[in-house]
Amino acid sequence: MAGKNYLDLKADVWDTGKCASCGACVAVCPADAIFFKTGIESAHPLNSGYCKEVNDGVPCGACYEVCPRLHTCKPELIGTYIDIVSAKAEFGIPKKQSGGAVTAILANALEQGMIDAVVTVVEDPWTLRPSSAVITSGEALIHHAGSRYNWWVPLVASLKEAIINRKFTNVAVVGVPCVVEAIHQMRESDLDLLRPFRKYIRLVVGLFCTETFDYEKLVQDKLIAQKNLDPLDITRFDVKGKLEITLKDGSLTVLSLNEVEDCVRPGCKICTDLTALHSDISAGSIGSPQGYTTLIIRNPTGRQFVTSAIGNGKLSLEKGVNLESINKLSTKKMERMPEEC
């Protein structure tokens, strides 16, 4: 936005507790002056003390332009779409989350040359510590399938690595709603500094999300210290109005969201978007039977990627998604709407 810089972003978003911690401002800062720390200082980004506009008078405003927390006043339950289906991968994905449909779509797209890189979340199998990554092969994608998207990671920051540093020109992004909203702002903006992102992001897959959790607070302080759970024994997390933790022996540990409230990222508490309204394809386990992924195909781009995966035998679809369950959880999340909106 013209005339805006990181000081405005800091005043309007970082200092008010609204920051989504998505990493978009990190990705688009041309001076590499915005960064994240982990731990108690991770509620919002930090600045090195330099800004091209503030220090040198060079117009920028990229960080303010892409912030998802400055564009949050249009709540919808499910949003616009072409079709809603249940889907599952038609090949083996050892660690798949729900039906493995997102992995199937992306693996097919890499194989067919529709994309050349995927920006997504991976995690250390020993500690569950998450990180963002740029994946360029179907094999690596399948290996990392099932990574938990309910961890906080400044995912969009990896777009700079994918697009600016490594020069990929057909990039897919997989992320939670705040990430999707940030990408939407990049795609819609006419700011010249954002042109590479606008031009080279080909597909956005949004993941259903109620909230994300701080790794240290949830794993170290809650699960290990209080619940005596070993991260090595955990095979899966699901958030469906409660936190469900599946262990290797098949047992289930269930925590109410009230029990893990202190582990929720601060900026999540004002987010009203469950289904990633501005994605090309939205995906989640809500509304589909066990072993399937709900896909909300929102536009022709999303349909093209799904159709290709089906045509190549990577994906199968079923009708009969339970929209009531999606609407119910979407309604609950919309209750967070800030009064100023």
Short mmCIF file of C-alpha atoms in Angstrom, two decimals:
data_model
loop_
_atom_site.label_atom_id
_atom_site.label_comp_id
_atom_site.label_asym_id
_atom_site.label_seq_id
_atom_site.Cartn_x
_atom_site.Cartn_y
_atom_site.Cartn_z
CA MET A 1 0.00 0.00 0.00
CA ALA A 2 1.36 3.37 -1.02
CA GLY A 3 3.04 5.28 1.77
CA LYS A 4 3.04 2.33 4.17
CA ASN A 5 6.16 0.66 5.53
CA TYR A 6 7.21 -1.78 8.22
CA LEU A 7 6.64 0.81 10.96
CA ASP A 8 2.99 0.98 9.95
CA LEU A 9 2.81 -2.80 9.85
CA LYS A 10 4.40 -2.97 13.27
CA ALA A 11 1.93 -0.43 14.71
CA ASP A 12 -1.18 -1.88 13.04
CA VAL A 13 -0.48 -5.61 13.30
CA TRP A 14 2.62 -6.69 15.24
CA ASP A 15 2.06 -4.50 18.28
CA THR A 16 -1.69 -5.17 18.45
CA GLY A 17 -1.44 -8.96 18.71
CA LYS A 18 -3.03 -9.54 15.29
CA CYS A 19 -0.01 -11.01 13.50
CA ALA A 20 -0.71 -14.32 11.77
CA SER A 21 3.01 -15.16 11.78
CA CYS A 22 2.65 -16.43 8.21
CA GLY A 23 6.02 -15.10 7.04
CA ALA A 24 4.73 -13.14 4.04
CA CYS A 25 6.43 -9.92 5.11
CA VAL A 26 9.71 -11.84 5.46
CA ALA A 27 9.41 -13.20 1.92
CA VAL A 28 8.72 -9.90 0.18
CA CYS A 29 11.11 -7.58 2.06
CA PRO A 30 13.68 -6.62 -0.61
CA ALA A 31 16.26 -5.75 2.06
CA ASP A 32 15.96 -9.06 3.96
CA ALA A 33 15.39 -6.93 7.05
CA ILE A 34 12.39 -8.78 8.52
CA PHE A 35 12.88 -12.10 10.29
CA PHE A 36 11.43 -14.45 12.90
CA LYS A 37 12.85 -15.90 16.08
CA THR A 38 11.45 -18.91 17.90
CA GLY A 39 10.35 -19.11 21.50
CA ILE A 40 8.92 -16.21 23.46
CA GLU A 41 9.85 -13.67 20.78
CA SER A 42 7.98 -15.46 17.99
CA ALA A 43 4.55 -13.82 18.35
CA HIS A 44 5.45 -11.52 15.45
CA PRO A 45 8.46 -10.79 13.23
CA LEU A 46 11.36 -8.54 14.13
CA ASN A 47 13.14 -5.94 12.03
CA SER A 48 16.89 -5.48 11.79
CA GLY A 49 16.48 -1.70 12.08
CA TYR A 50 16.70 -1.04 8.37
CA CYS A 51 13.94 -0.27 5.85
CA LYS A 52 14.51 1.02 2.31
CA GLU A 53 11.60 3.43 2.64
CA VAL A 54 12.24 4.59 6.20
CA ASN A 55 16.03 4.89 5.96
CA ASP A 56 16.63 5.73 2.31
CA GLY A 57 13.33 7.18 1.13
CA VAL A 58 12.93 4.45 -1.53
CA PRO A 59 9.20 3.62 -1.95
CA CYS A 60 8.37 0.02 -1.00
CA GLY A 61 5.38 -0.96 1.14
CA ALA A 62 5.59 -4.64 0.13
CA CYS A 63 5.35 -5.97 3.69
CA TYR A 64 2.21 -3.97 4.43
CA GLU A 65 0.65 -4.89 1.08
CA VAL A 66 0.71 -8.66 1.65
CA CYS A 67 -0.24 -8.88 5.34
CA PRO A 68 -3.32 -11.12 5.72
CA ARG A 69 -4.40 -9.41 8.93
CA LEU A 70 -5.18 -6.21 7.03
CA HIS A 71 -7.78 -8.01 4.89
CA THR A 72 -9.92 -10.03 7.29
CA CYS A 73 -13.41 -8.52 7.23
CA LYS A 74 -15.26 -10.75 4.72
CA PRO A 75 -16.32 -13.85 6.66
CA GLU A 76 -17.93 -16.75 4.77
CA LEU A 77 -18.72 -20.31 5.77
CA ILE A 78 -17.37 -22.19 2.75
CA GLY A 79 -16.94 -19.53 0.06
CA THR A 80 -17.27 -19.93 -3.69
CA TYR A 81 -16.53 -23.27 -5.33
CA ILE A 82 -17.11 -25.44 -8.39
CA ASP A 83 -17.43 -28.75 -6.58
CA ILE A 84 -16.99 -30.38 -3.16
CA VAL A 85 -15.92 -34.02 -3.10
CA SER A 86 -14.29 -36.70 -0.98
CA ALA A 87 -10.99 -37.90 -2.44
CA LYS A 88 -8.21 -40.36 -1.76
CA ALA A 89 -4.83 -41.19 -3.26
CA GLU A 90 -4.72 -44.26 -5.48
CA PHE A 91 -1.16 -45.19 -4.55
CA GLY A 92 0.67 -45.91 -1.32
CA ILE A 93 1.48 -42.95 0.93
CA PRO A 94 2.80 -44.42 4.20
CA LYS A 95 2.28 -41.35 6.39
CA LYS A 96 -0.68 -39.78 4.66
CA GLN A 97 -3.02 -37.44 6.51
CA SER A 98 -6.67 -38.46 5.93
CA GLY A 99 -6.92 -39.61 2.28
CA GLY A 100 -3.58 -38.37 0.99
CA ALA A 101 -5.37 -36.40 -1.71
CA VAL A 102 -3.18 -33.29 -1.48
CA THR A 103 -0.02 -35.39 -1.85
CA ALA A 104 -1.55 -37.19 -4.82
CA ILE A 105 -2.46 -33.94 -6.58
CA LEU A 106 0.95 -32.39 -6.02
CA ALA A 107 2.95 -35.53 -6.86
CA ASN A 108 1.06 -35.82 -10.13
CA ALA A 109 1.63 -32.14 -10.88
CA LEU A 110 5.38 -32.51 -10.34
CA GLU A 111 5.47 -35.65 -12.47
CA GLN A 112 3.54 -33.97 -15.29
CA GLY A 113 5.60 -30.76 -15.21
CA MET A 114 2.63 -28.63 -14.17
CA ILE A 115 4.72 -27.32 -11.26
CA ASP A 116 8.43 -27.44 -10.51
CA ALA A 117 8.40 -26.84 -6.75
CA VAL A 118 6.13 -27.12 -3.71
CA VAL A 119 6.43 -24.82 -0.71
CA THR A 120 5.11 -26.73 2.27
CA VAL A 121 5.67 -27.81 5.88
CA VAL A 122 7.88 -30.73 6.91
CA GLU A 123 8.79 -31.93 10.36
CA ASP A 124 11.61 -33.72 12.09
CA PRO A 125 10.42 -37.33 12.67
CA TRP A 126 12.25 -37.56 16.01
CA THR A 127 11.09 -34.34 17.67
CA LEU A 128 8.08 -33.28 15.53
CA ARG A 129 9.73 -29.86 15.16
CA PRO A 130 8.27 -28.24 12.02
CA SER A 131 9.96 -26.20 9.32
CA SER A 132 9.10 -24.84 5.90
CA ALA A 133 10.69 -26.41 2.86
CA VAL A 134 10.89 -26.27 -0.91
CA ILE A 135 10.25 -29.74 -2.37
CA THR A 136 11.00 -30.52 -6.01
CA SER A 137 10.37 -34.27 -6.41
CA GLY A 138 7.41 -36.56 -5.98
CA GLU A 139 9.51 -38.97 -3.95
CA ALA A 140 10.41 -36.29 -1.41
CA LEU A 141 6.81 -35.13 -1.30
CA ILE A 142 5.55 -38.63 -0.52
CA HIS A 143 8.27 -39.05 2.10
CA HIS A 144 7.08 -35.92 3.92
CA ALA A 145 3.36 -36.63 3.50
CA GLY A 146 1.38 -36.39 6.68
CA SER A 147 3.41 -33.51 8.07
CA ARG A 148 1.30 -31.67 10.61
CA TYR A 149 -0.14 -28.40 9.44
CA ASN A 150 -1.39 -27.43 12.87
CA TRP A 151 2.15 -26.30 13.83
CA TRP A 152 3.11 -22.68 13.46
CA VAL A 153 5.70 -22.14 10.74
CA PRO A 154 6.36 -18.83 8.91
CA LEU A 155 5.70 -20.80 5.74
CA VAL A 156 5.48 -17.97 3.21
CA ALA A 157 9.07 -16.98 4.01
CA SER A 158 10.18 -19.99 1.94
CA LEU A 159 8.67 -18.40 -1.17
CA LYS A 160 11.70 -16.13 -1.32
CA GLU A 161 13.91 -19.21 -1.45
CA ALA A 162 11.77 -20.85 -4.13
CA ILE A 163 11.06 -17.88 -6.41
CA ILE A 164 13.74 -15.26 -5.81
CA ASN A 165 16.77 -17.40 -4.93
CA ARG A 166 16.18 -20.66 -6.80
CA LYS A 167 14.21 -19.11 -9.69
CA PHE A 168 11.40 -21.65 -9.86
CA THR A 169 8.67 -20.45 -12.21
CA ASN A 170 5.79 -22.85 -11.45
CA VAL A 171 5.34 -23.01 -7.70
CA ALA A 172 2.60 -24.62 -5.62
CA VAL A 173 1.99 -23.48 -2.05
CA VAL A 174 0.30 -25.58 0.63
CA GLY A 175 -0.77 -23.66 3.72
CA VAL A 176 -3.37 -22.74 6.30
CA PRO A 177 -5.86 -19.90 5.73
CA CYS A 178 -3.61 -17.00 6.80
CA VAL A 179 -0.96 -18.24 4.36
CA VAL A 180 -3.57 -18.48 1.61
CA GLU A 181 -4.79 -14.96 2.32
CA ALA A 182 -1.23 -13.62 2.11
CA ILE A 183 -0.74 -15.36 -1.25
CA HIS A 184 -4.05 -13.90 -2.39
CA GLN A 185 -2.78 -10.41 -1.61
CA MET A 186 0.38 -11.12 -3.63
CA ARG A 187 -1.69 -12.34 -6.57
CA GLU A 188 -4.05 -9.37 -6.47
CA SER A 189 -1.50 -6.61 -5.94
CA ASP A 190 -0.14 -4.47 -8.77
CA LEU A 191 2.96 -3.54 -6.75
CA ASP A 192 5.98 -4.13 -8.97
CA LEU A 193 8.04 -5.64 -6.15
CA LEU A 194 5.49 -8.45 -5.90
CA ARG A 195 5.48 -9.28 -9.61
CA PRO A 196 7.64 -12.44 -9.32
CA PHE A 197 5.30 -13.91 -6.71
CA ARG A 198 2.24 -12.89 -8.69
CA LYS A 199 3.66 -14.45 -11.85
CA TYR A 200 5.16 -17.71 -10.62
CA ILE A 201 2.70 -19.04 -8.03
CA ARG A 202 0.63 -21.52 -10.05
CA LEU A 203 -1.39 -23.36 -7.42
CA VAL A 204 -2.52 -22.62 -3.87
CA VAL A 205 -3.82 -25.48 -1.74
CA GLY A 206 -5.48 -24.28 1.45
CA LEU A 207 -5.80 -26.51 4.49
CA PHE A 208 -8.75 -26.44 6.87
CA CYS A 209 -7.55 -24.88 10.10
CA THR A 210 -9.09 -23.97 13.43
CA GLU A 211 -5.83 -22.74 14.96
CA THR A 212 -2.10 -23.46 14.96
CA PHE A 213 0.01 -24.36 17.97
CA ASP A 214 3.36 -23.21 19.23
CA TYR A 215 5.75 -26.18 19.09
CA GLU A 216 7.61 -25.45 22.33
CA LYS A 217 4.46 -24.83 24.33
CA LEU A 218 2.51 -27.83 23.05
CA VAL A 219 5.18 -30.51 22.67
CA GLN A 220 7.76 -29.54 25.27
CA ASP A 221 5.55 -28.00 27.97
CA LYS A 222 2.25 -29.83 27.48
CA LEU A 223 2.73 -33.24 25.89
CA ILE A 224 6.14 -34.18 27.32
CA ALA A 225 6.14 -32.42 30.69
CA GLN A 226 2.46 -32.77 31.61
CA LYS A 227 1.13 -35.74 29.63
CA ASN A 228 4.31 -37.87 29.62
CA LEU A 229 4.01 -38.45 25.87
CA ASP A 230 7.10 -39.19 23.80
CA PRO A 231 7.12 -37.44 20.39
CA LEU A 232 8.51 -40.67 18.91
CA ASP A 233 5.26 -42.44 19.86
CA ILE A 234 3.03 -39.90 18.09
CA THR A 235 1.94 -40.73 14.56
CA ARG A 236 -0.77 -38.17 13.90
CA PHE A 237 -2.45 -34.96 15.04
CA ASP A 238 -5.99 -33.93 14.10
CA VAL A 239 -7.87 -30.80 15.12
CA LYS A 240 -11.64 -31.19 14.76
CA GLY A 241 -13.03 -29.04 17.53
CA LYS A 242 -10.58 -30.86 19.82
CA LEU A 243 -6.98 -32.05 19.56
CA GLU A 244 -6.72 -35.77 18.76
CA ILE A 245 -3.29 -37.39 19.11
CA THR A 246 -2.88 -40.87 17.64
CA LEU A 247 -0.05 -43.01 19.03
CA LYS A 248 1.88 -45.83 17.35
CA ASP A 249 -0.02 -48.45 19.35
CA GLY A 250 -3.29 -47.15 17.91
CA SER A 251 -4.47 -45.49 21.11
CA LEU A 252 -5.91 -42.00 21.06
CA THR A 253 -5.19 -39.12 23.43
CA VAL A 254 -7.80 -36.38 23.21
CA LEU A 255 -7.34 -32.90 24.60
CA SER A 256 -10.06 -30.27 24.60
CA LEU A 257 -9.17 -26.98 22.98
CA ASN A 258 -9.56 -25.39 26.41
CA GLU A 259 -6.68 -27.58 27.66
CA VAL A 260 -4.37 -26.35 24.91
CA GLU A 261 -5.62 -22.77 24.76
CA ASP A 262 -2.33 -21.48 26.13
CA CYS A 263 -0.48 -23.19 23.27
CA VAL A 264 -2.47 -21.50 20.49
CA ARG A 265 -0.64 -18.85 18.50
CA PRO A 266 -1.85 -15.37 19.57
CA GLY A 267 -2.81 -14.23 16.07
CA CYS A 268 -5.05 -17.26 15.54
CA LYS A 269 -7.56 -15.96 18.03
CA ILE A 270 -9.01 -13.42 15.58
CA CYS A 271 -8.96 -15.60 12.44
CA THR A 272 -12.44 -16.41 11.07
CA ASP A 273 -11.47 -18.48 8.01
CA LEU A 274 -11.74 -22.26 8.45
CA THR A 275 -11.57 -23.43 4.83
CA ALA A 276 -8.97 -21.13 3.19
CA LEU A 277 -11.44 -19.14 1.13
CA HIS A 278 -8.93 -17.75 -1.39
CA SER A 279 -7.24 -21.02 -2.34
CA ASP A 280 -7.55 -22.83 -5.66
CA ILE A 281 -8.28 -26.06 -3.78
CA SER A 282 -9.16 -26.35 -0.10
CA ALA A 283 -8.54 -29.63 1.72
CA GLY A 284 -9.23 -31.18 5.10
CA SER A 285 -10.62 -34.23 6.84
CA ILE A 286 -13.83 -32.56 8.07
CA GLY A 287 -16.92 -33.75 6.22
CA SER A 288 -15.44 -36.93 4.72
CA PRO A 289 -15.32 -40.51 6.03
CA GLN A 290 -12.17 -42.01 7.50
CA GLY A 291 -9.53 -42.48 4.83
CA TYR A 292 -10.77 -39.66 2.61
CA THR A 293 -9.92 -35.99 2.18
CA THR A 294 -12.55 -33.33 1.61
CA LEU A 295 -11.63 -31.23 -1.43
CA ILE A 296 -13.28 -27.89 -2.16
CA ILE A 297 -12.44 -27.21 -5.82
CA ARG A 298 -12.82 -23.47 -6.05
CA ASN A 299 -11.88 -22.44 -9.59
CA PRO A 300 -10.75 -23.74 -13.01
CA THR A 301 -7.12 -23.83 -11.90
CA GLY A 302 -7.95 -26.15 -9.02
CA ARG A 303 -10.14 -28.30 -11.26
CA GLN A 304 -7.33 -28.66 -13.81
CA PHE A 305 -4.93 -30.05 -11.19
CA VAL A 306 -7.55 -32.43 -9.77
CA THR A 307 -8.62 -33.63 -13.22
CA SER A 308 -5.02 -34.34 -14.20
CA ALA A 309 -4.44 -36.40 -11.04
CA ILE A 310 -7.60 -38.43 -11.72
CA GLY A 311 -6.70 -38.94 -15.38
CA ASN A 312 -3.28 -40.28 -14.44
CA GLY A 313 -4.67 -42.72 -11.91
CA LYS A 314 -3.29 -40.86 -8.87
CA LEU A 315 -6.61 -39.77 -7.35
CA SER A 316 -10.20 -40.97 -7.05
CA LEU A 317 -13.28 -39.02 -6.01
CA GLU A 318 -16.53 -39.76 -4.19
CA LYS A 319 -19.58 -37.59 -3.63
CA GLY A 320 -21.44 -37.17 -0.38
CA VAL A 321 -19.43 -34.68 1.71
CA ASN A 322 -21.14 -33.76 4.97
CA LEU A 323 -21.44 -30.00 4.52
CA GLU A 324 -23.22 -29.61 7.84
CA SER A 325 -20.09 -30.52 9.79
CA ILE A 326 -18.01 -28.03 7.80
CA ASN A 327 -20.59 -25.28 8.24
CA LYS A 328 -20.85 -25.98 11.96
CA LEU A 329 -17.13 -25.60 12.57
CA SER A 330 -16.92 -22.62 10.18
CA THR A 331 -19.70 -20.90 12.12
CA LYS A 332 -17.87 -21.49 15.38
CA LYS A 333 -14.68 -20.00 14.00
CA MET A 334 -16.53 -16.97 12.61
CA GLU A 335 -17.55 -16.13 16.17
CA ARG A 336 -14.01 -14.77 16.58
CA MET A 337 -14.82 -11.82 14.31
CA PRO A 338 -13.20 -8.69 15.82
CA GLU A 339 -15.66 -5.95 16.71
CA GLU A 340 -13.90 -3.40 14.48
CA CYS A 341 -14.86 -5.48 11.41
#
